[in-house]
Short mmCIF file of C-alpha atoms and ligand atoms in Angstrom, two decimals:
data_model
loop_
_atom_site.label_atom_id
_atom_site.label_comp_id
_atom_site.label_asym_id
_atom_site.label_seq_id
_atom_site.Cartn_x
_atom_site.Cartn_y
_atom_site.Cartn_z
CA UNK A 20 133.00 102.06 156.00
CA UNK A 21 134.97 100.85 153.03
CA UNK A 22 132.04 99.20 150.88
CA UNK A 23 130.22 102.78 151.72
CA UNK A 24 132.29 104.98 150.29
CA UNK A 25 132.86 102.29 147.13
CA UNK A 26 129.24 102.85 146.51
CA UNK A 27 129.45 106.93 146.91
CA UNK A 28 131.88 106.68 144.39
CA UNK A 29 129.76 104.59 141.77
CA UNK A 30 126.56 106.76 142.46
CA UNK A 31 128.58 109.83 141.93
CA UNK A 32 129.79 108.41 138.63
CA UNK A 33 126.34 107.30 137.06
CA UNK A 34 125.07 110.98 138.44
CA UNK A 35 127.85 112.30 136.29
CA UNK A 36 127.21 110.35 133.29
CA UNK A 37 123.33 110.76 133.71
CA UNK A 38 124.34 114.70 133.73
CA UNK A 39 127.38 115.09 131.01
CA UNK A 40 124.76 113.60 127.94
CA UNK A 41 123.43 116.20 125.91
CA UNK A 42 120.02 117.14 126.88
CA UNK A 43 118.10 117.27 123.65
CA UNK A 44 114.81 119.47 123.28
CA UNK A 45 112.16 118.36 121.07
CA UNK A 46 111.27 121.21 118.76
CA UNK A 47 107.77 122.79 118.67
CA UNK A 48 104.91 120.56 117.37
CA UNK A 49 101.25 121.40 117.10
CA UNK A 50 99.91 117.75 116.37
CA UNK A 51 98.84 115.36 118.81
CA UNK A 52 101.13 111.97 119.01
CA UNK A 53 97.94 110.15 118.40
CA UNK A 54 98.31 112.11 114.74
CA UNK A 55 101.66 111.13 114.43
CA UNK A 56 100.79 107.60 114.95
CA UNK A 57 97.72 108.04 112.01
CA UNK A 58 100.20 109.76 109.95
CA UNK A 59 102.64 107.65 110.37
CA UNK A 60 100.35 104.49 109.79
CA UNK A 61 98.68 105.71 106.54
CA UNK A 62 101.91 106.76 104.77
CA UNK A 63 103.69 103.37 105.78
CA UNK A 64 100.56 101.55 104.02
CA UNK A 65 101.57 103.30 101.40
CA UNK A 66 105.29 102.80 101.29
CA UNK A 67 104.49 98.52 102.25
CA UNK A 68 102.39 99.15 98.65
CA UNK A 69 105.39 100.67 96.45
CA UNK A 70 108.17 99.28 98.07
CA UNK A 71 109.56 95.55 97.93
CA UNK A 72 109.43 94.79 101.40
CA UNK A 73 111.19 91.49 102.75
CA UNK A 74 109.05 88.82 104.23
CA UNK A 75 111.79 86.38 105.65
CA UNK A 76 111.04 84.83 109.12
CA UNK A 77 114.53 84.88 109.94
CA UNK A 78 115.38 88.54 108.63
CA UNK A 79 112.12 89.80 109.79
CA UNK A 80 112.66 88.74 113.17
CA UNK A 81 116.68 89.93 113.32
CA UNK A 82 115.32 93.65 112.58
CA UNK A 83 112.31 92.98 115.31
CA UNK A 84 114.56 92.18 118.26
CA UNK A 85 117.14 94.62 117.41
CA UNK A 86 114.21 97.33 116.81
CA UNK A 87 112.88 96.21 120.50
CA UNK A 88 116.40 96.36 121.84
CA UNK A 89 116.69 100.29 120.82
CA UNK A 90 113.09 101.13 121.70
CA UNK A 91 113.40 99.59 125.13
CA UNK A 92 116.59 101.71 126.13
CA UNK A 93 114.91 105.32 124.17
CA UNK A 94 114.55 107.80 127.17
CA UNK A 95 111.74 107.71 128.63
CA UNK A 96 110.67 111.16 128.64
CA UNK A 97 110.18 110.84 124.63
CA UNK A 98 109.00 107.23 124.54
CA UNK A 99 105.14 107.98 124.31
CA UNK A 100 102.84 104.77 124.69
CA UNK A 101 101.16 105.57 121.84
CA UNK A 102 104.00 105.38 119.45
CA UNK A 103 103.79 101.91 117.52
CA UNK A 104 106.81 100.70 116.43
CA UNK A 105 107.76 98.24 113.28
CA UNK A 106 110.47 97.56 111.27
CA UNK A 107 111.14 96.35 108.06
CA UNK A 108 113.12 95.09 105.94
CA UNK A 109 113.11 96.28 102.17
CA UNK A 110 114.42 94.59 99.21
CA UNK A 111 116.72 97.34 97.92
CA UNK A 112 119.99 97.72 97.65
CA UNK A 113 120.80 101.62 98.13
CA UNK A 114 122.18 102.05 101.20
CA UNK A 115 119.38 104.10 102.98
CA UNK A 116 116.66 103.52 106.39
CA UNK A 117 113.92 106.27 107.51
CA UNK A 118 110.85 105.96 109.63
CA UNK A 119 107.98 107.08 109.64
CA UNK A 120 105.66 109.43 112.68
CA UNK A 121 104.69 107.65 115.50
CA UNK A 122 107.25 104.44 114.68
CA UNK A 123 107.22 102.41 111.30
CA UNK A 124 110.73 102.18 110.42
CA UNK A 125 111.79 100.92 106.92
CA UNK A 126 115.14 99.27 106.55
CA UNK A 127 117.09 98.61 103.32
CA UNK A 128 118.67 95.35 102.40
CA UNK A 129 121.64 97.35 100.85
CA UNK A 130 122.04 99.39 104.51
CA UNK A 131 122.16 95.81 106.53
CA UNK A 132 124.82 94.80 103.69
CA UNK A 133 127.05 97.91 103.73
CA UNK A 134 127.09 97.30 107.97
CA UNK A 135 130.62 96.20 108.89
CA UNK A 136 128.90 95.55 112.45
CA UNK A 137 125.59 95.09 114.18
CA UNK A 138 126.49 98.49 116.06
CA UNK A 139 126.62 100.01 112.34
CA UNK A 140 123.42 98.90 111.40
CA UNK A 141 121.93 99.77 115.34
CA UNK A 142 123.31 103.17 114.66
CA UNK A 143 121.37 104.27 111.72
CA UNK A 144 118.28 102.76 113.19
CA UNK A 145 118.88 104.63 116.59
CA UNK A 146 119.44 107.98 114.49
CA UNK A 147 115.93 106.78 112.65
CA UNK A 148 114.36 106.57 116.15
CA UNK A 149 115.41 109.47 117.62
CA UNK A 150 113.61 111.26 114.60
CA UNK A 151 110.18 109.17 115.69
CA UNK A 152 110.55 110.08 119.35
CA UNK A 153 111.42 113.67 118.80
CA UNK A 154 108.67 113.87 116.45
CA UNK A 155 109.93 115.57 113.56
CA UNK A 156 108.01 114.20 110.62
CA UNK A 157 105.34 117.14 112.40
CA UNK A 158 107.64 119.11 113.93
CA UNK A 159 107.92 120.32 110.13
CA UNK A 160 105.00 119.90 109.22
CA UNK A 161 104.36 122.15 112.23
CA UNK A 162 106.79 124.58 110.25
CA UNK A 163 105.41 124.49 107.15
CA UNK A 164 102.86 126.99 107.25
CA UNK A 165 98.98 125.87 105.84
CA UNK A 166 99.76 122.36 106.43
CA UNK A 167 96.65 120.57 108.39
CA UNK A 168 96.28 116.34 108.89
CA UNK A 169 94.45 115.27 105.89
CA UNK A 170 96.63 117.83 104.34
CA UNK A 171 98.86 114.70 102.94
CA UNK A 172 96.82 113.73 100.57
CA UNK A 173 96.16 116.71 98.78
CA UNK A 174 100.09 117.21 99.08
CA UNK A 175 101.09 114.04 97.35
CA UNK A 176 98.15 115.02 94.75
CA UNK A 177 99.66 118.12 94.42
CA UNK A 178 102.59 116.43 93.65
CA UNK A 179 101.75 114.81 90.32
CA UNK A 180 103.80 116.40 88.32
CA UNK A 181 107.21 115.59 86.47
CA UNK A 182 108.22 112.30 85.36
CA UNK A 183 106.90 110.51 82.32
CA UNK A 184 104.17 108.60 81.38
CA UNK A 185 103.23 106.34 84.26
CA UNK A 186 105.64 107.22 86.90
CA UNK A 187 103.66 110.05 87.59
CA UNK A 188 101.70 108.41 90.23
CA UNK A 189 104.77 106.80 92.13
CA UNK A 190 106.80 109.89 92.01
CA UNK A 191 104.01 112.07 93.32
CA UNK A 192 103.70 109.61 96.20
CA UNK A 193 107.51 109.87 97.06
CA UNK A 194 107.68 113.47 96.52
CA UNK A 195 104.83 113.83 98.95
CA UNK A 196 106.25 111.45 101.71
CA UNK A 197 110.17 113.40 100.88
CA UNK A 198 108.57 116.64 101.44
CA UNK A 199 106.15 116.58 104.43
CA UNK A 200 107.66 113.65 106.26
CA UNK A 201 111.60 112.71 105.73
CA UNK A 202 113.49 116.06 104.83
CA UNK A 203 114.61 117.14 107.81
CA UNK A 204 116.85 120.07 108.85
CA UNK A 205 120.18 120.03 109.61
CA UNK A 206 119.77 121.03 113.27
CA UNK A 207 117.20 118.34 113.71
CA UNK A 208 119.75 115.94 112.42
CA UNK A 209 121.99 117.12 114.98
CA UNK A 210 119.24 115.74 117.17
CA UNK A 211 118.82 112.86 115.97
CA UNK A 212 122.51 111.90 116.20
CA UNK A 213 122.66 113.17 119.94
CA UNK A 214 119.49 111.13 120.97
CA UNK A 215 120.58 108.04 118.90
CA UNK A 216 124.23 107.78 120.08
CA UNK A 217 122.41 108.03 123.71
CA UNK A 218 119.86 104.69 122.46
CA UNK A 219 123.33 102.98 121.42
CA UNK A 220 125.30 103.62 124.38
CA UNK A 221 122.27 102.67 126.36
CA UNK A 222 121.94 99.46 124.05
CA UNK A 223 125.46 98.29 124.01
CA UNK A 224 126.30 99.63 121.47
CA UNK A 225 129.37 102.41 120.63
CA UNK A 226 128.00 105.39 119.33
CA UNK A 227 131.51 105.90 117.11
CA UNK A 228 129.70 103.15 114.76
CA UNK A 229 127.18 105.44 113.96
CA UNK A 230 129.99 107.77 113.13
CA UNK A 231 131.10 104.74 110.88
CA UNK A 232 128.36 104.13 109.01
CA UNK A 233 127.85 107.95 107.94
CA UNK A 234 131.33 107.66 106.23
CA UNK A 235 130.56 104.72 104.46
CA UNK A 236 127.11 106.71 103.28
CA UNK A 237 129.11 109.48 102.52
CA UNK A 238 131.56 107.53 100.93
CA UNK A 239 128.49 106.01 98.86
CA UNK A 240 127.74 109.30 98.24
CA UNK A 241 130.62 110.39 95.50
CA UNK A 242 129.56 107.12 93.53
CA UNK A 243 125.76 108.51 92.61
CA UNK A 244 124.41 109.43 96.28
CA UNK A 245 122.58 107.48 98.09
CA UNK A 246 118.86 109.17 98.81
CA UNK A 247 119.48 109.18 102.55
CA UNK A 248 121.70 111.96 102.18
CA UNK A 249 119.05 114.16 100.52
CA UNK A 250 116.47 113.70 103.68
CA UNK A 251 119.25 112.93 106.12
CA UNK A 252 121.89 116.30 105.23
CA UNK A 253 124.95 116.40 107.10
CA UNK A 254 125.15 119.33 109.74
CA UNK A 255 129.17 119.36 109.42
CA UNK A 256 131.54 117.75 111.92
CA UNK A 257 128.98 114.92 112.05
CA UNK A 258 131.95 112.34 113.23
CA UNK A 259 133.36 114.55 115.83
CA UNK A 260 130.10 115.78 117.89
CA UNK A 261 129.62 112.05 118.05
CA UNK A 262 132.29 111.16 118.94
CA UNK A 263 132.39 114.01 121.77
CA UNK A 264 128.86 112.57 123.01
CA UNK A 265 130.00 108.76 122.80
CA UNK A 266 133.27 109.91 125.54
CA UNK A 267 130.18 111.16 127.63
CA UNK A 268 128.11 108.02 127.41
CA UNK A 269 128.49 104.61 129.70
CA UNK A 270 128.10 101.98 126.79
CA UNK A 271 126.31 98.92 128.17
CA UNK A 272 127.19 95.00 127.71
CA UNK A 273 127.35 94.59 124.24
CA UNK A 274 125.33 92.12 122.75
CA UNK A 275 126.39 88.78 120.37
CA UNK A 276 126.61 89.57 116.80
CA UNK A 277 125.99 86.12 115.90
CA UNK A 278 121.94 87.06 114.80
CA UNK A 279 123.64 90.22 112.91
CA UNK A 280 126.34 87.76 111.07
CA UNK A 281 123.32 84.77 110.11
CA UNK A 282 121.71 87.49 108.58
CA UNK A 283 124.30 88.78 106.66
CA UNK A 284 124.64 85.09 104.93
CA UNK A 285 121.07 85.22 104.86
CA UNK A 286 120.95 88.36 102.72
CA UNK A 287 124.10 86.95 100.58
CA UNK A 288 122.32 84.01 99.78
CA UNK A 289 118.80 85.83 98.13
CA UNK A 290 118.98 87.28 94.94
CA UNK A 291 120.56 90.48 93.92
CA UNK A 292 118.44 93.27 95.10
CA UNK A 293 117.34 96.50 92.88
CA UNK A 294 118.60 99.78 93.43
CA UNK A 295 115.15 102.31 93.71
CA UNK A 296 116.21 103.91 90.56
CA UNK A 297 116.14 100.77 88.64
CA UNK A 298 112.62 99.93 90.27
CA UNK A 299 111.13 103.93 89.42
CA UNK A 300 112.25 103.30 85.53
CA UNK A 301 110.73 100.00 85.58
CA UNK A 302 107.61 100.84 87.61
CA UNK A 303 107.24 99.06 91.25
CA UNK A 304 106.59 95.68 91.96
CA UNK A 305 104.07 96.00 94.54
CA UNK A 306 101.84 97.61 92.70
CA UNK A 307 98.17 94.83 92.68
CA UNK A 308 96.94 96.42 89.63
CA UNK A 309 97.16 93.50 87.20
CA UNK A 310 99.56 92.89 84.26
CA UNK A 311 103.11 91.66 84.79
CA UNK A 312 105.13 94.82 86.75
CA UNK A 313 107.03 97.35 85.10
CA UNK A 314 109.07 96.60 81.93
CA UNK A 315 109.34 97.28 78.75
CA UNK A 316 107.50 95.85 75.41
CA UNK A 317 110.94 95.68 73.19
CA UNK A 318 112.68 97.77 71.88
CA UNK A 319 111.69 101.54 71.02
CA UNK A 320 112.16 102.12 67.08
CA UNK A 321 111.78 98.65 66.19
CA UNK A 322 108.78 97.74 64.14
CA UNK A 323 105.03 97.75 65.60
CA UNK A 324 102.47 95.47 64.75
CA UNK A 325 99.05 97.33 64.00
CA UNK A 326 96.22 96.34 66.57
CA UNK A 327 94.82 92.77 66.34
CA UNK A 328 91.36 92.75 65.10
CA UNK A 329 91.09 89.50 67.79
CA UNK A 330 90.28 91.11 71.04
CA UNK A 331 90.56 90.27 75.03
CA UNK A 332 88.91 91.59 78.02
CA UNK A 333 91.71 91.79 81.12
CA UNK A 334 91.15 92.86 84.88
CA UNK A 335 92.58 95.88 85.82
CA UNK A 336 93.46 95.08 89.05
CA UNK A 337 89.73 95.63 91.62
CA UNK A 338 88.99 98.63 89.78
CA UNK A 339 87.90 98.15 86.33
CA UNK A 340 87.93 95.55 83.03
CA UNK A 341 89.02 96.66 79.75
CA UNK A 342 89.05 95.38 76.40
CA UNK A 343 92.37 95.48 74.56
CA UNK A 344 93.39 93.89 71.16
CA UNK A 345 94.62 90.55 71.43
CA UNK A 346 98.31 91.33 70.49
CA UNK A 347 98.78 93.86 73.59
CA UNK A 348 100.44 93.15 76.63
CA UNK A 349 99.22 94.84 79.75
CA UNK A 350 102.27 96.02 82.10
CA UNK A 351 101.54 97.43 85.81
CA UNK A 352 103.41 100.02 87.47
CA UNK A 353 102.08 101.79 90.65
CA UNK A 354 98.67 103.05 90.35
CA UNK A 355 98.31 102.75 86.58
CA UNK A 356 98.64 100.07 83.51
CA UNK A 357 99.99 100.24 80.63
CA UNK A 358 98.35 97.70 77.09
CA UNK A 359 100.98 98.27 74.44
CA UNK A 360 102.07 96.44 71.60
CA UNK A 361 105.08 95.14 70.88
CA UNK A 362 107.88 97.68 70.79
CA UNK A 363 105.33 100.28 72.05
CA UNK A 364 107.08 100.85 75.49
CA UNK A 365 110.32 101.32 76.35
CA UNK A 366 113.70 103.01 77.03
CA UNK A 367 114.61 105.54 74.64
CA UNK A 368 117.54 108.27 75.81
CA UNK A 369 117.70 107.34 79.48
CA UNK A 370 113.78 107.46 80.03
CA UNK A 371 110.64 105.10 79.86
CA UNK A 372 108.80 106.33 76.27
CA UNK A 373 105.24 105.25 75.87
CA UNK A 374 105.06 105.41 71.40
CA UNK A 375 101.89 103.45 71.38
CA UNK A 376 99.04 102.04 73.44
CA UNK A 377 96.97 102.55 76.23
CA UNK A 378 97.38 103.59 79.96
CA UNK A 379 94.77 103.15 82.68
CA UNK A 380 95.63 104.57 85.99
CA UNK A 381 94.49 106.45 89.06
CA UNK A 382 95.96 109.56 90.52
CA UNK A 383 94.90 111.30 93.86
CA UNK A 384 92.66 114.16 93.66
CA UNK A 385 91.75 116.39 96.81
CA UNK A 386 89.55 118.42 94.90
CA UNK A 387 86.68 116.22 94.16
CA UNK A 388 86.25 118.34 91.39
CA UNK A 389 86.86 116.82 87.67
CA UNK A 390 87.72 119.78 85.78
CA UNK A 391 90.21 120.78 88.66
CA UNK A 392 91.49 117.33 88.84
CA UNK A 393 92.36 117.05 85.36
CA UNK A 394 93.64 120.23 84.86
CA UNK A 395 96.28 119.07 87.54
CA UNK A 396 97.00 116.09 85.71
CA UNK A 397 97.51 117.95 82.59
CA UNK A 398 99.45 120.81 83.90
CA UNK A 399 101.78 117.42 85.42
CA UNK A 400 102.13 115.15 81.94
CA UNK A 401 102.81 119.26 80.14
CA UNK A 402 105.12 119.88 82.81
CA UNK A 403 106.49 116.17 82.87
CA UNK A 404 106.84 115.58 79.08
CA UNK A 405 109.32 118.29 77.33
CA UNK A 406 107.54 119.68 74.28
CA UNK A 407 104.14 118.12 75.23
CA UNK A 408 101.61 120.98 74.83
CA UNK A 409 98.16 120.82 75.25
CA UNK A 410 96.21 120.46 71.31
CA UNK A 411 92.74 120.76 71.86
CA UNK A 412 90.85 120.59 75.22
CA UNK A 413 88.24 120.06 77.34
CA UNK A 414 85.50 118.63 75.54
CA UNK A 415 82.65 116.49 77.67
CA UNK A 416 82.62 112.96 77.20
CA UNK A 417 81.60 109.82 78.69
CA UNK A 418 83.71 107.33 80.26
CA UNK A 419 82.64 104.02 82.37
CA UNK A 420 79.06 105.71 81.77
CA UNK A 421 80.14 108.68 83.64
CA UNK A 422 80.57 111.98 83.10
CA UNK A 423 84.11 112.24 81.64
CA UNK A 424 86.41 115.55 80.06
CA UNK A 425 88.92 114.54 76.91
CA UNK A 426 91.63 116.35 76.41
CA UNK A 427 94.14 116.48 73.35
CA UNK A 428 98.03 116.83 73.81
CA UNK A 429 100.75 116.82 70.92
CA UNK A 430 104.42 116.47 71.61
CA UNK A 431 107.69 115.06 70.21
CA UNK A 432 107.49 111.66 69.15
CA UNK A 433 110.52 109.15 70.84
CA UNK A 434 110.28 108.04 66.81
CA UNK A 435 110.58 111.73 65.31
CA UNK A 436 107.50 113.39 64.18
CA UNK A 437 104.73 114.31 66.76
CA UNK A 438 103.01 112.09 69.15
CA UNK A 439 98.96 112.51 69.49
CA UNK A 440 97.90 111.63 73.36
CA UNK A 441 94.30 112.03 74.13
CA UNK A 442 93.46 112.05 78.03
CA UNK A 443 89.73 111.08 79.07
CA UNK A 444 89.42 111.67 83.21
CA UNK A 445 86.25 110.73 84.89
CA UNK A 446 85.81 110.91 89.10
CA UNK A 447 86.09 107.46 91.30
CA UNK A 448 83.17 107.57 94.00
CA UNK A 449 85.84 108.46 95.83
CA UNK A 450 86.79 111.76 94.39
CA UNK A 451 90.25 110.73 93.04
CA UNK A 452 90.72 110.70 89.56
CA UNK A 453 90.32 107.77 86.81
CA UNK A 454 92.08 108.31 83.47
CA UNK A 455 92.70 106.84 80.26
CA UNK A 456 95.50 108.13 78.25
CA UNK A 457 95.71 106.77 74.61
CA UNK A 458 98.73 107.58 72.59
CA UNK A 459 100.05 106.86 69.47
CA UNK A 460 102.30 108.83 66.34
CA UNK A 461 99.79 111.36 64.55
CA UNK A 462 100.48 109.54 61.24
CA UNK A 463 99.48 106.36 62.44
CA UNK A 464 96.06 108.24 64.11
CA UNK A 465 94.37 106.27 60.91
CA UNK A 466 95.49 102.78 62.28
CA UNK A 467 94.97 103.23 66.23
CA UNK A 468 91.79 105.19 65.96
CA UNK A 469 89.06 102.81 65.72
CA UNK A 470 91.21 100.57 68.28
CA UNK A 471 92.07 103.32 71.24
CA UNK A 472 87.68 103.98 70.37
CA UNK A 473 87.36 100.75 70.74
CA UNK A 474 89.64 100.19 74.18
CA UNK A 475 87.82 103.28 75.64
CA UNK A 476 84.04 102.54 75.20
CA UNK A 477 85.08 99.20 77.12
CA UNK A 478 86.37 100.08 80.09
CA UNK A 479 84.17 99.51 82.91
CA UNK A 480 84.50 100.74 86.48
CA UNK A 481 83.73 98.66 89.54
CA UNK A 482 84.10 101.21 92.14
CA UNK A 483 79.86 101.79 91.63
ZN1 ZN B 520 118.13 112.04 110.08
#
């Protein structure tokens, strides 16, 4: 009689428990989760491209058991079989995690390193889960009115705009993911904390470290603001609501933090990582486009040696060869590379100035229409590069033995005086856009001429 009313007593408890967590609705979403998982999938190809992701057995596999730990105690109800879930680790030091629709998560080395506890770093991740299993990366889109799958493309074309020479690509990619996918709204946060403090409890873990590692991010925050703040914004009283949900919660047997504390050393022990502002000035490292990444070629204002007569063909990544003279260094960013000369590329005020040289890139075009497509990516480098205007414009050429459109664009100089940048665009066979920017001081138009002529009747496409 005893040991029976012992057990009423513990059922009645875990039907209290069960009943006093917050019951979270997730908000109204017109794609499938199959499209959340394609979504999800095509946009983390993208990120595993641009971002310096960690490939350490022993780190990779700490953020794969603690990822399977969370997953495995996510309520069931939300926990679709479709979702496919990974987690990385990225090379950066900002303090800052997101994930992607239908489960690629992306943690930073800086987030794992600002963690006082495995509970802190199991926090953020739960919050990032939550945001997978309540599904809204599409729950705005769903908002978002006009916005179809497919449409993500033409957003992050759309996109290219701001930014300087070169970074046009990469920021257009971000701005795309920032906007569709990873801003979300305040009430959604709220979600996200309610539904992740439930995956910690659940996991061992105490919610209040969650409520931890948001100060520390805030904290973060008054020294230059981490980005996680800008897709993550705080609906007020963060600390407290959690902290209200965690007295609700029965937190299960914690787990050793002996894997969390290895990988700590683990971290300490690799070379200092790069914040993503030093990486967007210096173009990314992942980019497989040939040349050495990013950089600069000296120092701005410093002399320039006129173009070698000697000259070299180089690769340009798959998708095309060029010939440049001899005494130019080819430098990759994202989608694009730059030949310059010595002292042709390089900080001046703050920002990345191209003076002199060559750049080869590719930006996304939804249009599959070359006049649109390169009136986009002039409206972007006009918009992009403060007094650049637009000189002369539109005249048919060839480029790659294809039907090309050159355009002619004056603007400051980073030397004084006013720089001449000519644009040739030609279509890919796969509608995005192929361009070949040549720029270079008017007065030294004389010198560079027969060179950037030169540089452009070589280049040679291999996407045909
Ligand atoms: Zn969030």
């Amino acid at each position: 009689m005893k040991l029976l009313s012992r057990l009423v007593i513990v059922i009645t408890l875990t039907a209290t428990t069960v009943a006093a967590q917050t019951k979270v609705t997730p908000p109204k979403n017109k794609y499938t989760p199959e499209q959340d998982v394609q979504i999800g999938r095509e946009a983390a190809a993208e990120v595993r491209q641009q971002y310096p992701i960690i490939n350490d057995d022993q780190i990779n596999g700490y953020l794969d058991r603690l990822g399977a730990r969370l997953v495995e105690a996510a309520p069931r109800e939300l926990n679709n079989p479709v979702f496919q879930y990974s987690f990385s680790p990225v090379n950066l030091k900002d303090i800052n995690a997101f994930a992607l629709p239908g489960g690629p998560m992306f943690v930073n080395r800086g987030m794992m390193e600002a963690a006082q506890t495995e509970g802190e770093v199991a926090g953020v991740m739960s919050h990032e889960l939550a945001h997978v299993l309540l599904r809204h990366g599409t729950a705005n889109a769903t908002k978002a009115q006009g916005f179809q799958i497919g449409a993500l493309a033409g957003a992050i074309a759309g996109a290219v705009i701001g930014g300087g020479w070169g970074q046009v690509i990469q920021q257009g990619s971000q701005f795309g993911l920032g906007t569709w996918l990873m801003k979300y709204s305040r009430e959604y946060e709220k979600q996200a904390d309610l539904v992740g403090a439930q995956i910690m409890a659940r996991a061992g873990y105490d919610p209040r470290d969650l409520a931890n590692m948001f100060e520390t991010i805030q904290r973060q925050g008054r020294n230059g603001g981490p980005e996680w703040l800008s897709s993550h914004p705080n609906p007020g009283n963060r600390t407290q609501y959690i902290t209200q949900e965690a007295s609700q919660l029965a937190i299960g047997p914690r787990p050793s933090q002996q894997r969390f504390l290895q990988t700590k050393t683990r971290l300490s022990q690799m070379g200092p990582a790069r914040t993503m502002a030093e990486i967007e000035r210096n173009g990314t490292v992942g980019g497989n486009t040939g040349g050495r990444p990013g950089g600069s070629a000296g120092r701005i204002g410093d002399n320039v040696p006129a173009p070698s007569r000697q000259y070299r063909t180089v690769q340009g990544g798959q998708l095309f060869t060029v010939t440049i003279p001899s005494n130019w260094q080819a430098l990759s960013a994202n989608n694009s590379i730059k030949y310059v000369p010595a002292n042709g590329y390089g900080d001046f005020n703050g920002q990345r100035a191209l003076t002199h040289g060559v750049e080869a890139g590719v930006a996304r075009a939804s249009s599959g229409n070359l006049d649109q497509a390169t009136q986009t990516l002039i409206d972007g480098f006009v918009r992009g590069n403060n007094g650049m205007r637009v000189a002369g414009g539109g005249a048919s050429s060839q480029l790659a033995g294809c039907r090309a459109i050159v355009t002619s664009l004056q603007g400051p100089s980073a030397l004084g005086g006013v720089e001449r940048v000519d644009v040739h665009t030609t279509l890919l066979s796969n509608g995005d856009l192929f361009y070949v920017v040549t720029v270079a001081p008017e007065q030294e138009v004389g010198v560079y001429g027969e060179a950037f002529d030169r540089v452009v009747r070589s280049v040679k496409l291999n996407d045909r």
